PDB file of C-alpha atoms in Angstrom:
ATOM      1  CA  UNK A   1       2.202   6.818  13.532  1.00 91.00           C
ATOM      2  CA  UNK A   2      -0.838   4.659  12.793  1.00 93.00           C
ATOM      3  CA  UNK A   3      -4.204   6.322  12.784  1.00 96.00           C
ATOM      4  CA  UNK A   4      -7.784   5.118  12.790  1.00 96.00           C
ATOM      5  CA  UNK A   5      -9.219   5.167   9.248  1.00 96.00           C
ATOM      6  CA  UNK A   6     -12.567   6.275  10.693  1.00 95.00           C
ATOM      7  CA  UNK A   7     -11.757   9.293  12.833  1.00 96.00           C
ATOM      8  CA  UNK A   8      -8.025   9.834  12.076  1.00 95.00           C
ATOM      9  CA  UNK A   9      -7.071   9.591  15.771  1.00 94.00           C
ATOM     10  CA  UNK A  10      -3.871   7.894  16.875  1.00 93.00           C
ATOM     11  CA  UNK A  11      -4.368   4.128  16.936  1.00 90.00           C
ATOM     12  CA  UNK A  12      -2.544   1.249  18.625  1.00 82.00           C
ATOM     13  CA  UNK A  13      -2.194  -1.060  15.649  1.00 77.00           C
ATOM     14  CA  UNK A  14      -2.660  -4.421  17.324  1.00 74.00           C
ATOM     15  CA  UNK A  15      -5.280  -6.810  15.872  1.00 70.00           C
ATOM     16  CA  UNK A  16      -8.483  -6.766  17.876  1.00 75.00           C
ATOM     17  CA  UNK A  17      -7.798  -3.315  19.305  1.00 83.00           C
ATOM     18  CA  UNK A  18     -10.506  -0.688  19.041  1.00 90.00           C
ATOM     19  CA  UNK A  19     -10.084   3.027  18.527  1.00 93.00           C
ATOM     20  CA  UNK A  20     -10.485   4.765  21.883  1.00 91.00           C
ATOM     21  CA  UNK A  21     -12.254   7.690  20.166  1.00 94.00           C
ATOM     22  CA  UNK A  22     -14.758   6.099  17.739  1.00 95.00           C
ATOM     23  CA  UNK A  23     -14.705   2.370  18.500  1.00 93.00           C
ATOM     24  CA  UNK A  24     -13.450   1.235  15.073  1.00 94.00           C
ATOM     25  CA  UNK A  25     -11.547  -2.047  15.361  1.00 91.00           C
ATOM     26  CA  UNK A  26      -8.709  -3.563  13.396  1.00 92.00           C
ATOM     27  CA  UNK A  27      -9.539  -6.874  11.765  1.00 91.00           C
ATOM     28  CA  UNK A  28      -7.377  -9.498  10.092  1.00 93.00           C
ATOM     29  CA  UNK A  29      -8.196 -11.133   6.765  1.00 93.00           C
ATOM     30  CA  UNK A  30      -6.079 -14.194   6.054  1.00 92.00           C
ATOM     31  CA  UNK A  31      -3.520 -12.875   8.528  1.00 92.00           C
ATOM     32  CA  UNK A  32      -3.320  -9.404   6.963  1.00 94.00           C
ATOM     33  CA  UNK A  33      -4.479  -6.303   8.902  1.00 94.00           C
ATOM     34  CA  UNK A  34      -7.422  -4.524   7.272  1.00 95.00           C
ATOM     35  CA  UNK A  35      -7.514  -0.740   7.727  1.00 96.00           C
ATOM     36  CA  UNK A  36     -10.787   0.049   5.960  1.00 97.00           C
ATOM     37  CA  UNK A  37     -13.070   2.657   7.485  1.00 97.00           C
ATOM     38  CA  UNK A  38     -16.650   1.808   8.351  1.00 96.00           C
ATOM     39  CA  UNK A  39     -17.717   3.981   5.395  1.00 96.00           C
ATOM     40  CA  UNK A  40     -15.530   1.910   3.036  1.00 96.00           C
ATOM     41  CA  UNK A  41     -16.816  -1.336   4.512  1.00 94.00           C
ATOM     42  CA  UNK A  42     -20.448  -0.218   4.048  1.00 95.00           C
ATOM     43  CA  UNK A  43     -20.087   1.420   0.608  1.00 95.00           C
ATOM     44  CA  UNK A  44     -21.538  -0.890  -2.053  1.00 95.00           C
ATOM     45  CA  UNK A  45     -19.552   0.751  -4.860  1.00 93.00           C
ATOM     46  CA  UNK A  46     -16.290   0.378  -2.971  1.00 92.00           C
ATOM     47  CA  UNK A  47     -17.144  -3.230  -2.119  1.00 93.00           C
ATOM     48  CA  UNK A  48     -17.840  -3.963  -5.797  1.00 94.00           C
ATOM     49  CA  UNK A  49     -14.543  -2.293  -6.726  1.00 91.00           C
ATOM     50  CA  UNK A  50     -12.625  -4.428  -4.218  1.00 92.00           C
ATOM     51  CA  UNK A  51     -14.336  -7.597  -5.447  1.00 93.00           C
ATOM     52  CA  UNK A  52     -13.556  -6.755  -9.072  1.00 92.00           C
ATOM     53  CA  UNK A  53      -9.945  -5.950  -8.212  1.00 89.00           C
ATOM     54  CA  UNK A  54      -9.633  -9.220  -6.270  1.00 93.00           C
ATOM     55  CA  UNK A  55     -10.756 -11.152  -9.347  1.00 93.00           C
ATOM     56  CA  UNK A  56      -8.317  -9.241 -11.570  1.00 90.00           C
ATOM     57  CA  UNK A  57      -5.432  -9.836  -9.160  1.00 91.00           C
ATOM     58  CA  UNK A  58      -6.196 -13.562  -8.936  1.00 92.00           C
ATOM     59  CA  UNK A  59      -6.275 -13.764 -12.733  1.00 91.00           C
ATOM     60  CA  UNK A  60      -3.007 -11.808 -12.976  1.00 87.00           C
ATOM     61  CA  UNK A  61      -1.291 -14.132 -10.510  1.00 89.00           C
ATOM     62  CA  UNK A  62      -2.449 -17.192 -12.476  1.00 90.00           C
ATOM     63  CA  UNK A  63      -1.631 -15.874 -15.938  1.00 86.00           C
ATOM     64  CA  UNK A  64       0.220 -12.602 -16.397  1.00 75.00           C
ATOM     65  CA  UNK A  65      -1.776  -9.711 -17.760  1.00 78.00           C
ATOM     66  CA  UNK A  66       1.309  -7.537 -18.251  1.00 78.00           C
ATOM     67  CA  UNK A  67       4.651  -9.026 -19.318  1.00 84.00           C
ATOM     68  CA  UNK A  68       6.825  -9.722 -16.257  1.00 86.00           C
ATOM     69  CA  UNK A  69      10.031  -8.689 -18.024  1.00 91.00           C
ATOM     70  CA  UNK A  70       8.509  -5.286 -18.732  1.00 89.00           C
ATOM     71  CA  UNK A  71       7.359  -4.898 -15.099  1.00 88.00           C
ATOM     72  CA  UNK A  72      10.764  -5.927 -13.771  1.00 88.00           C
ATOM     73  CA  UNK A  73      12.534  -3.462 -16.089  1.00 91.00           C
ATOM     74  CA  UNK A  74      10.165  -0.678 -15.068  1.00 90.00           C
ATOM     75  CA  UNK A  75      10.777  -1.445 -11.389  1.00 90.00           C
ATOM     76  CA  UNK A  76      14.551  -1.324 -11.922  1.00 91.00           C
ATOM     77  CA  UNK A  77      14.247   1.983 -13.772  1.00 91.00           C
ATOM     78  CA  UNK A  78      12.033   3.501 -11.069  1.00 89.00           C
ATOM     79  CA  UNK A  79      14.338   2.496  -8.229  1.00 89.00           C
ATOM     80  CA  UNK A  80      17.279   4.008 -10.146  1.00 88.00           C
ATOM     81  CA  UNK A  81      15.531   7.412 -10.010  1.00 86.00           C
ATOM     82  CA  UNK A  82      15.757   7.319  -6.224  1.00 86.00           C
ATOM     83  CA  UNK A  83      19.531   7.764  -6.507  1.00 72.00           C
ATOM     84  CA  UNK A  84      20.285   5.603  -3.434  1.00 68.00           C
ATOM     85  CA  UNK A  85      19.036   8.201  -0.999  1.00 77.00           C
ATOM     86  CA  UNK A  86      18.741   6.958   2.557  1.00 85.00           C
ATOM     87  CA  UNK A  87      15.122   6.187   3.435  1.00 93.00           C
ATOM     88  CA  UNK A  88      14.500   4.738   6.891  1.00 94.00           C
ATOM     89  CA  UNK A  89      10.847   3.944   6.213  1.00 96.00           C
ATOM     90  CA  UNK A  90       9.217   3.214   2.873  1.00 96.00           C
ATOM     91  CA  UNK A  91       5.566   2.747   1.891  1.00 97.00           C
ATOM     92  CA  UNK A  92       4.506   1.314  -1.446  1.00 97.00           C
ATOM     93  CA  UNK A  93       0.854   1.928  -2.275  1.00 97.00           C
ATOM     94  CA  UNK A  94      -0.631  -0.435  -4.849  1.00 95.00           C
ATOM     95  CA  UNK A  95       1.959  -3.181  -4.533  1.00 94.00           C
ATOM     96  CA  UNK A  96       0.504  -5.534  -7.174  1.00 90.00           C
ATOM     97  CA  UNK A  97       2.708  -8.572  -7.717  1.00 90.00           C
ATOM     98  CA  UNK A  98       5.575  -6.871  -5.919  1.00 92.00           C
ATOM     99  CA  UNK A  99       8.085  -6.210  -8.694  1.00 91.00           C
ATOM    100  CA  UNK A 100       8.983  -2.778  -7.353  1.00 92.00           C
ATOM    101  CA  UNK A 101       8.729  -3.976  -3.765  1.00 93.00           C
ATOM    102  CA  UNK A 102      11.434  -6.558  -4.445  1.00 91.00           C
ATOM    103  CA  UNK A 103      13.698  -3.863  -5.893  1.00 91.00           C
ATOM    104  CA  UNK A 104      13.115  -1.711  -2.817  1.00 91.00           C
ATOM    105  CA  UNK A 105      14.126  -4.622  -0.556  1.00 90.00           C
ATOM    106  CA  UNK A 106      17.275  -5.163  -2.653  1.00 90.00           C
ATOM    107  CA  UNK A 107      18.325  -1.510  -2.670  1.00 89.00           C
ATOM    108  CA  UNK A 108      17.141  -0.540   0.826  1.00 91.00           C
ATOM    109  CA  UNK A 109      17.818  -3.620   2.917  1.00 89.00           C
ATOM    110  CA  UNK A 110      17.994  -1.618   6.162  1.00 91.00           C
ATOM    111  CA  UNK A 111      14.728   0.273   5.629  1.00 93.00           C
ATOM    112  CA  UNK A 112      11.373  -0.699   7.067  1.00 93.00           C
ATOM    113  CA  UNK A 113       8.977  -1.359   4.196  1.00 95.00           C
ATOM    114  CA  UNK A 114       5.182  -1.428   4.214  1.00 97.00           C
ATOM    115  CA  UNK A 115       3.086  -2.691   1.303  1.00 97.00           C
ATOM    116  CA  UNK A 116      -0.487  -1.435   0.887  1.00 97.00           C
ATOM    117  CA  UNK A 117      -3.098  -2.763  -1.501  1.00 96.00           C
ATOM    118  CA  UNK A 118      -6.796  -3.561  -1.478  1.00 95.00           C
ATOM    119  CA  UNK A 119      -6.086  -6.984  -2.963  1.00 94.00           C
ATOM    120  CA  UNK A 120      -5.621  -9.780  -0.441  1.00 95.00           C
ATOM    121  CA  UNK A 121      -4.261 -12.112  -3.184  1.00 95.00           C
ATOM    122  CA  UNK A 122      -1.529  -9.613  -4.106  1.00 95.00           C
ATOM    123  CA  UNK A 123      -0.656  -8.986  -0.464  1.00 96.00           C
ATOM    124  CA  UNK A 124      -0.505 -12.723   0.274  1.00 94.00           C
ATOM    125  CA  UNK A 125       1.795 -13.055  -2.755  1.00 92.00           C
ATOM    126  CA  UNK A 126       4.287 -10.453  -1.463  1.00 93.00           C
ATOM    127  CA  UNK A 127       3.919 -11.295   2.234  1.00 90.00           C
ATOM    128  CA  UNK A 128       6.654 -13.903   1.889  1.00 83.00           C
ATOM    129  CA  UNK A 129       9.274 -11.182   1.318  1.00 79.00           C
ATOM    130  CA  UNK A 130      11.487 -10.621   4.326  1.00 74.00           C
ATOM    131  CA  UNK A 131      10.823  -7.588   6.467  1.00 83.00           C
ATOM    132  CA  UNK A 132       7.761  -6.335   4.618  1.00 92.00           C
ATOM    133  CA  UNK A 133       4.605  -5.409   6.503  1.00 95.00           C
ATOM    134  CA  UNK A 134       1.482  -5.924   4.399  1.00 96.00           C
ATOM    135  CA  UNK A 135      -1.823  -4.170   5.067  1.00 96.00           C
ATOM    136  CA  UNK A 136      -5.145  -3.708   3.320  1.00 97.00           C
ATOM    137  CA  UNK A 137      -6.131  -0.048   3.038  1.00 97.00           C
ATOM    138  CA  UNK A 138      -7.940   2.354   0.770  1.00 97.00           C
ATOM    139  CA  UNK A 139      -5.281   4.451  -1.004  1.00 96.00           C
ATOM    140  CA  UNK A 140      -7.524   7.480  -0.509  1.00 96.00           C
ATOM    141  CA  UNK A 141      -7.576   6.977   3.270  1.00 97.00           C
ATOM    142  CA  UNK A 142      -4.181   5.635   4.334  1.00 98.00           C
ATOM    143  CA  UNK A 143      -3.930   4.947   8.087  1.00 97.00           C
ATOM    144  CA  UNK A 144      -0.660   6.806   8.638  1.00 97.00           C
ATOM    145  CA  UNK A 145       0.427  10.203   9.892  1.00 97.00           C
ATOM    146  CA  UNK A 146       3.987  11.404   9.288  1.00 97.00           C
ATOM    147  CA  UNK A 147       5.314   7.838   9.287  1.00 96.00           C
ATOM    148  CA  UNK A 148       7.290   7.476   6.035  1.00 97.00           C
ATOM    149  CA  UNK A 149      10.414   8.951   4.465  1.00 96.00           C
ATOM    150  CA  UNK A 150       9.385   7.658   1.039  1.00 96.00           C
ATOM    151  CA  UNK A 151       5.975   6.831  -0.416  1.00 97.00           C
ATOM    152  CA  UNK A 152       5.901   5.199  -3.838  1.00 95.00           C
ATOM    153  CA  UNK A 153       2.784   4.781  -5.961  1.00 94.00           C
ATOM    154  CA  UNK A 154       3.561   3.301  -9.345  1.00 89.00           C
ATOM    155  CA  UNK A 155       0.746   2.725 -11.823  1.00 83.00           C
ATOM    156  CA  UNK A 156      -2.127   3.313  -9.419  1.00 88.00           C
ATOM    157  CA  UNK A 157      -3.233   6.922  -9.872  1.00 87.00           C
ATOM    158  CA  UNK A 158      -5.484   5.848 -12.729  1.00 88.00           C
ATOM    159  CA  UNK A 159      -7.117   3.267 -10.443  1.00 86.00           C
ATOM    160  CA  UNK A 160      -8.173   5.472  -7.542  1.00 89.00           C
ATOM    161  CA  UNK A 161     -11.662   6.933  -7.523  1.00 87.00           C
ATOM    162  CA  UNK A 162     -10.663  10.329  -6.128  1.00 91.00           C
ATOM    163  CA  UNK A 163      -7.037  11.275  -6.979  1.00 94.00           C
ATOM    164  CA  UNK A 164      -7.109  14.407  -4.792  1.00 96.00           C
ATOM    165  CA  UNK A 165      -8.017  12.353  -1.690  1.00 96.00           C
ATOM    166  CA  UNK A 166      -5.237   9.921  -2.591  1.00 96.00           C
ATOM    167  CA  UNK A 167      -2.636  12.700  -2.884  1.00 96.00           C
ATOM    168  CA  UNK A 168      -3.771  14.242   0.420  1.00 97.00           C
ATOM    169  CA  UNK A 169      -3.617  10.850   2.099  1.00 97.00           C
ATOM    170  CA  UNK A 170      -0.054  10.321   0.863  1.00 97.00           C
ATOM    171  CA  UNK A 171       0.880  13.819   2.031  1.00 97.00           C
ATOM    172  CA  UNK A 172      -0.382  13.042   5.553  1.00 97.00           C
ATOM    173  CA  UNK A 173       1.570   9.746   5.502  1.00 98.00           C
ATOM    174  CA  UNK A 174       4.899  11.454   4.743  1.00 98.00           C
ATOM    175  CA  UNK A 175       7.291  12.882   7.287  1.00 96.00           C
ATOM    176  CA  UNK A 176       7.962  16.602   6.849  1.00 94.00           C
ATOM    177  CA  UNK A 177      11.027  16.018   4.671  1.00 92.00           C
ATOM    178  CA  UNK A 178       9.560  12.913   3.005  1.00 94.00           C
ATOM    179  CA  UNK A 179       9.503  12.158  -0.701  1.00 93.00           C
ATOM    180  CA  UNK A 180       6.682  10.878  -2.877  1.00 94.00           C
ATOM    181  CA  UNK A 181       7.393   9.076  -6.135  1.00 92.00           C
ATOM    182  CA  UNK A 182       4.408   8.855  -8.407  1.00 89.00           C
TER     183      UNK A 182
END
């Protein structure tokens, strides 16, 4: 289920809707839903981090920072560890250019897949994939409660400010028998 990033109450995830408990409202940025809490939106450090990451992602999309063959091979290796288990719903946190996301779509064509990042350029880049929902969210405050069978976070732990909050947020996002791949 979707939850408000402000007060963690159940939230009807339609653009323009407001949380019935705290009044937080879902906004769209370039057609992508933004699930940032008021605290994230007002935090200067977080804002600077998002701006810096946006610039890095734009640069990476224009001229690769990490070799694409390496990233593709790593994505193939990571998906092979999943051993073709059946996952009805999958969340990838920190989607980047979408190498792993593409492998998930190939291997789990019948699963619902959600891509989360704080980079609008990266999300716009992967939004063209079929049957992938893209949202902007802080990895330390994911707007989900018991929604996913699988949560994957590849190469992002070193990028979050508070890893414990991130791990707790992922835990809340997983169904009781869900799996996290880190």
